[in-house]
Structures are given as structure tokens and as C-alpha cells.
């Protein structure tokens, strides 16, 4: 369900030298972190994602700049705007996501609950809808 995905603020410690934020798996976000990846050098107008994951939990942070994430649970859609280094979006499994509207020079960090597994992806939207409809019956 889309309401299971929410923006989470993580600690931010600021002083005259700048700011520091940290994220502990199972403490600030609801899963243990197995993998970190990041997106950068996105050309203007590009989008990423356009898939869902069967089992993967993710936490997505705009480390620099800003972008949007559109989540779709097969029934409802919601657009989130990320533009803070101390706040991120928790994305639960079985959520179709599209990332777009990247500002120039933006960096998107993703914390993931599992190692990379190509078999965990659902890349076909019709297949995704069929799976979510089955679940909702
Ligand atoms: P993909 O997940 O399709 O990117 P996005 O959702 O941002 O559009 O991944 C792009 C490519 O990178 C694809 O060939 C798989 C590879 N990849 C890895 O090898 N390891 C990873 O952890 C990730 C996220 C992707």
C-alpha cells in the first residue's frame, strides 16, 4: 500500500563546520542495509526507475539537488519531491516507481535491503498490475 511508504527525517547535526547526517539500518529506517548505490550525471529530462521490486525495501535520499519520485501501488499514485540531505523516502516492496525532474548536478542515494538481484525486478507494468490485483482480491 502506498501509505506504507513515507518521508523519514534522519538526524542532522550542524555546527559552524557544516552538517552531518547518519542513517542506521533498523533504527532510522525499517530495514537492515545490505547495499548502497547512487545515481548521478543525469542529463536534463531523463527519468529512472520504471519498475517495481518483489521483495526489496529501499530508502532514497537527494544527497544533492532535487528530484521527484512517483510511487504507484497499482491503485493509487503519489508524487514526492526530494530536496533535503536529511530526509528520504522509504519505498516498500511491490511499488512501481519513476524518478524524474532531476535538477542539474543532483545525486540520488539509495539504501537497499538486499544485494542486487535481477530476478527481484518487475519491469513490465501490465505484469505489475496483474500481481497487485491478485493480491488485492
Ligand atoms: P536499474 O535498476 O535498471 O536502474 P534505474 O532503476 O535507476 O533506472 O539498473 C541499471 C543497470 O545497473 C542495470 O543493468 C543493472 C545494474 N545494477 C547493478 O548491477 N547493481 C545494482 O545494485 C543496481 C541498482 C543496478
mmCIF file of C-alpha atoms and ligand atoms in Angstrom:
data_model
loop_
_atom_site.group_PDB
_atom_site.id
_atom_site.type_symbol
_atom_site.label_atom_id
_atom_site.label_comp_id
_atom_site.label_asym_id
_atom_site.label_seq_id
_atom_site.Cartn_x
_atom_site.Cartn_y
_atom_site.Cartn_z
ATOM 1 C CA UNK A 1 0.000 0.000 0.000
ATOM 2 C CA UNK A 2 1.194 3.474 -0.864
ATOM 3 C CA UNK A 3 0.537 4.651 2.708
ATOM 4 C CA UNK A 4 3.282 2.269 3.885
ATOM 5 C CA UNK A 5 5.793 4.497 2.052
ATOM 6 C CA UNK A 6 6.660 7.721 3.764
ATOM 7 C CA UNK A 7 9.181 10.524 4.075
ATOM 8 C CA UNK A 8 11.518 9.981 7.011
ATOM 9 C CA UNK A 9 13.742 12.661 8.525
ATOM 10 C CA UNK A 10 17.115 11.408 9.720
ATOM 11 C CA UNK A 11 19.321 13.075 12.339
ATOM 12 C CA UNK A 12 21.145 16.243 11.333
ATOM 13 C CA UNK A 13 23.983 17.651 13.397
ATOM 14 C CA UNK A 14 25.014 21.140 12.355
ATOM 15 C CA UNK A 15 27.676 23.457 13.662
ATOM 16 C CA UNK A 16 29.924 26.131 12.254
ATOM 17 C CA UNK A 17 31.763 23.489 10.191
ATOM 18 C CA UNK A 18 28.691 22.273 8.328
ATOM 19 C CA UNK A 19 26.156 19.472 8.762
ATOM 20 C CA UNK A 20 26.359 15.729 9.329
ATOM 21 C CA UNK A 21 23.550 13.216 8.911
ATOM 22 C CA UNK A 22 23.588 9.493 9.579
ATOM 23 C CA UNK A 23 21.307 6.544 8.911
ATOM 24 C CA UNK A 24 21.362 3.310 10.880
ATOM 25 C CA UNK A 25 19.587 0.278 9.416
ATOM 26 C CA UNK A 26 16.720 -0.891 11.596
ATOM 27 C CA UNK A 27 16.939 2.300 13.674
ATOM 28 C CA UNK A 28 16.165 5.267 11.413
ATOM 29 C CA UNK A 29 14.784 3.188 8.550
ATOM 30 C CA UNK A 30 12.747 -0.037 8.843
ATOM 31 C CA UNK A 31 15.274 -2.482 7.350
ATOM 32 C CA UNK A 32 18.906 -3.530 7.545
ATOM 33 C CA UNK A 33 21.120 -2.087 4.814
ATOM 34 C CA UNK A 34 22.860 -4.583 2.504
ATOM 35 C CA UNK A 35 23.670 -2.313 -0.445
ATOM 36 C CA UNK A 36 24.163 1.339 -1.318
ATOM 37 C CA UNK A 37 24.017 2.737 -4.834
ATOM 38 C CA UNK A 38 23.737 6.226 -6.229
ATOM 39 C CA UNK A 39 22.614 7.944 -9.393
ATOM 40 C CA UNK A 40 24.430 10.971 -10.755
ATOM 41 C CA UNK A 41 25.260 12.728 -14.058
ATOM 42 C CA UNK A 42 21.591 12.532 -15.077
ATOM 43 C CA UNK A 43 21.059 14.543 -18.280
ATOM 44 C CA UNK A 44 18.188 17.051 -18.263
ATOM 45 C CA UNK A 45 14.793 15.475 -18.867
ATOM 46 C CA UNK A 46 15.897 11.930 -18.054
ATOM 47 C CA UNK A 47 13.969 9.569 -15.839
ATOM 48 C CA UNK A 48 14.983 6.422 -13.964
ATOM 49 C CA UNK A 49 13.229 3.506 -12.383
ATOM 50 C CA UNK A 50 10.005 2.470 -14.143
ATOM 51 C CA UNK A 51 9.940 -0.847 -12.374
ATOM 52 C CA UNK A 52 8.896 -2.454 -9.099
ATOM 53 C CA UNK A 53 10.646 -4.876 -6.769
ATOM 54 C CA UNK A 54 9.083 -8.009 -5.333
ATOM 55 C CA UNK A 55 10.928 -8.043 -2.014
ATOM 56 C CA UNK A 56 13.320 -5.105 -1.890
ATOM 57 C CA UNK A 57 12.962 -2.289 0.640
ATOM 58 C CA UNK A 58 14.666 0.986 -0.239
ATOM 59 C CA UNK A 59 15.349 4.385 1.261
ATOM 60 C CA UNK A 60 16.024 7.143 -1.256
ATOM 61 C CA UNK A 61 17.761 10.427 -0.412
ATOM 62 C CA UNK A 62 18.522 13.501 -2.536
ATOM 63 C CA UNK A 63 22.095 13.910 -1.322
ATOM 64 C CA UNK A 64 22.456 16.915 -3.592
ATOM 65 C CA UNK A 65 19.947 18.868 -5.668
ATOM 66 C CA UNK A 66 16.393 17.642 -6.085
ATOM 67 C CA UNK A 67 14.144 15.226 -7.992
ATOM 68 C CA UNK A 68 10.679 13.687 -7.812
ATOM 69 C CA UNK A 69 9.628 10.115 -7.136
ATOM 70 C CA UNK A 70 6.234 8.921 -8.309
ATOM 71 C CA UNK A 71 5.010 5.847 -6.453
ATOM 72 C CA UNK A 72 2.190 3.666 -7.729
ATOM 73 C CA UNK A 73 0.812 0.662 -5.839
ATOM 74 C CA UNK A 74 -1.429 -0.392 -8.727
ATOM 75 C CA UNK A 75 -4.353 1.573 -7.292
ATOM 76 C CA UNK A 76 -3.071 4.931 -6.072
ATOM 77 C CA UNK A 77 -0.259 7.191 -7.233
ATOM 78 C CA UNK A 78 1.650 9.760 -5.205
ATOM 79 C CA UNK A 79 4.408 12.207 -6.212
ATOM 80 C CA UNK A 80 7.116 13.087 -3.673
ATOM 81 C CA UNK A 81 9.624 15.918 -4.110
ATOM 82 C CA UNK A 82 13.017 15.200 -2.512
ATOM 83 C CA UNK A 83 15.385 18.107 -1.927
ATOM 84 C CA UNK A 84 16.934 17.632 1.536
ATOM 85 C CA UNK A 85 20.039 15.626 2.505
ATOM 86 C CA UNK A 86 18.491 14.809 5.907
ATOM 87 C CA UNK A 87 15.199 13.410 4.650
ATOM 88 C CA UNK A 88 14.390 10.457 2.411
ATOM 89 C CA UNK A 89 11.583 8.322 1.067
ATOM 90 C CA UNK A 90 11.033 4.796 2.334
ATOM 91 C CA UNK A 91 9.803 2.612 -0.549
ATOM 92 C CA UNK A 92 8.300 -0.736 0.405
ATOM 93 C CA UNK A 93 8.204 -3.798 -1.898
ATOM 94 C CA UNK A 94 5.676 -4.031 -4.763
ATOM 95 C CA UNK A 95 5.706 -0.326 -5.519
ATOM 96 C CA UNK A 96 6.083 0.888 -9.102
ATOM 97 C CA UNK A 97 8.417 3.888 -9.046
ATOM 98 C CA UNK A 98 9.550 6.516 -11.516
ATOM 99 C CA UNK A 99 12.219 9.094 -10.663
ATOM 100 C CA UNK A 100 12.162 12.282 -12.742
ATOM 101 C CA UNK A 101 12.556 16.056 -12.648
ATOM 102 C CA UNK A 102 16.254 15.780 -11.684
ATOM 103 C CA UNK A 103 17.886 19.147 -11.049
ATOM 104 C CA UNK A 104 21.252 19.726 -12.648
ATOM 105 C CA UNK A 105 24.055 18.061 -10.652
ATOM 106 C CA UNK A 106 21.678 16.141 -8.386
ATOM 107 C CA UNK A 107 22.809 12.981 -6.631
ATOM 108 C CA UNK A 108 20.322 10.276 -5.620
ATOM 109 C CA UNK A 109 21.492 7.834 -2.954
ATOM 110 C CA UNK A 110 19.587 4.577 -2.481
ATOM 111 C CA UNK A 111 19.938 2.331 0.566
ATOM 112 C CA UNK A 112 18.704 -1.178 -0.209
ATOM 113 C CA UNK A 113 17.755 -4.156 1.933
ATOM 114 C CA UNK A 114 19.291 -6.843 -0.336
ATOM 115 C CA UNK A 115 22.189 -7.374 -2.707
ATOM 116 C CA UNK A 116 21.467 -6.747 -6.385
ATOM 117 C CA UNK A 117 19.132 -9.418 -7.753
ATOM 118 C CA UNK A 118 17.840 -9.073 -11.319
ATOM 119 C CA UNK A 119 15.089 -11.617 -10.540
ATOM 120 C CA UNK A 120 13.594 -9.282 -7.944
ATOM 121 C CA UNK A 121 12.623 -6.726 -10.628
ATOM 122 C CA UNK A 122 9.205 -6.431 -12.253
ATOM 123 C CA UNK A 123 9.883 -4.377 -15.393
ATOM 124 C CA UNK A 124 6.557 -4.846 -17.143
ATOM 125 C CA UNK A 125 3.750 -2.583 -15.887
ATOM 126 C CA UNK A 126 0.970 -4.937 -17.008
ATOM 127 C CA UNK A 127 2.609 -7.775 -15.103
ATOM 128 C CA UNK A 128 2.921 -5.492 -12.063
ATOM 129 C CA UNK A 129 -0.780 -4.585 -12.249
ATOM 130 C CA UNK A 130 -1.761 -8.253 -12.585
ATOM 131 C CA UNK A 131 0.297 -9.129 -9.487
ATOM 132 C CA UNK A 132 -1.126 -6.268 -7.384
ATOM 133 C CA UNK A 133 -4.687 -7.049 -8.470
ATOM 134 C CA UNK A 134 -4.213 -10.702 -7.482
ATOM 135 C CA UNK A 135 -3.006 -9.528 -4.058
ATOM 136 C CA UNK A 136 -5.999 -7.232 -3.542
ATOM 137 C CA UNK A 137 -8.613 -9.936 -4.283
HETATM 138 P P1 LIG B 1 18.354 -0.152 -12.882
HETATM 139 O O1 LIG B 1 17.944 -0.659 -11.549
HETATM 140 O O2 LIG B 1 17.526 -0.582 -14.057
HETATM 141 O O3 LIG B 1 18.435 1.446 -12.868
HETATM 142 P P2 LIG B 1 17.275 2.547 -12.630
HETATM 143 O O4 LIG B 1 16.175 1.916 -11.877
HETATM 144 O O5 LIG B 1 17.933 3.636 -11.861
HETATM 145 O O6 LIG B 1 16.824 3.073 -13.932
HETATM 146 O O7 LIG B 1 19.887 -0.523 -13.113
HETATM 147 C C1 LIG B 1 20.628 -0.060 -14.219
HETATM 148 C C2 LIG B 1 21.738 -1.066 -14.505
HETATM 149 O O8 LIG B 1 22.620 -1.164 -13.402
HETATM 150 C C3 LIG B 1 21.226 -2.473 -14.776
HETATM 151 O O9 LIG B 1 21.995 -3.013 -15.821
HETATM 152 C C4 LIG B 1 21.506 -3.232 -13.518
HETATM 153 C C5 LIG B 1 22.710 -2.514 -12.946
HETATM 154 N N1 LIG B 1 22.738 -2.526 -11.462
HETATM 155 C C6 LIG B 1 23.668 -3.312 -10.794
HETATM 156 O O10 LIG B 1 24.476 -4.038 -11.418
HETATM 157 N N2 LIG B 1 23.689 -3.284 -9.434
HETATM 158 C C7 LIG B 1 22.825 -2.512 -8.718
HETATM 159 O O11 LIG B 1 22.874 -2.511 -7.465
HETATM 160 C C8 LIG B 1 21.870 -1.710 -9.421
HETATM 161 C C9 LIG B 1 20.878 -0.858 -8.682
HETATM 162 C C10 LIG B 1 21.861 -1.748 -10.797
#
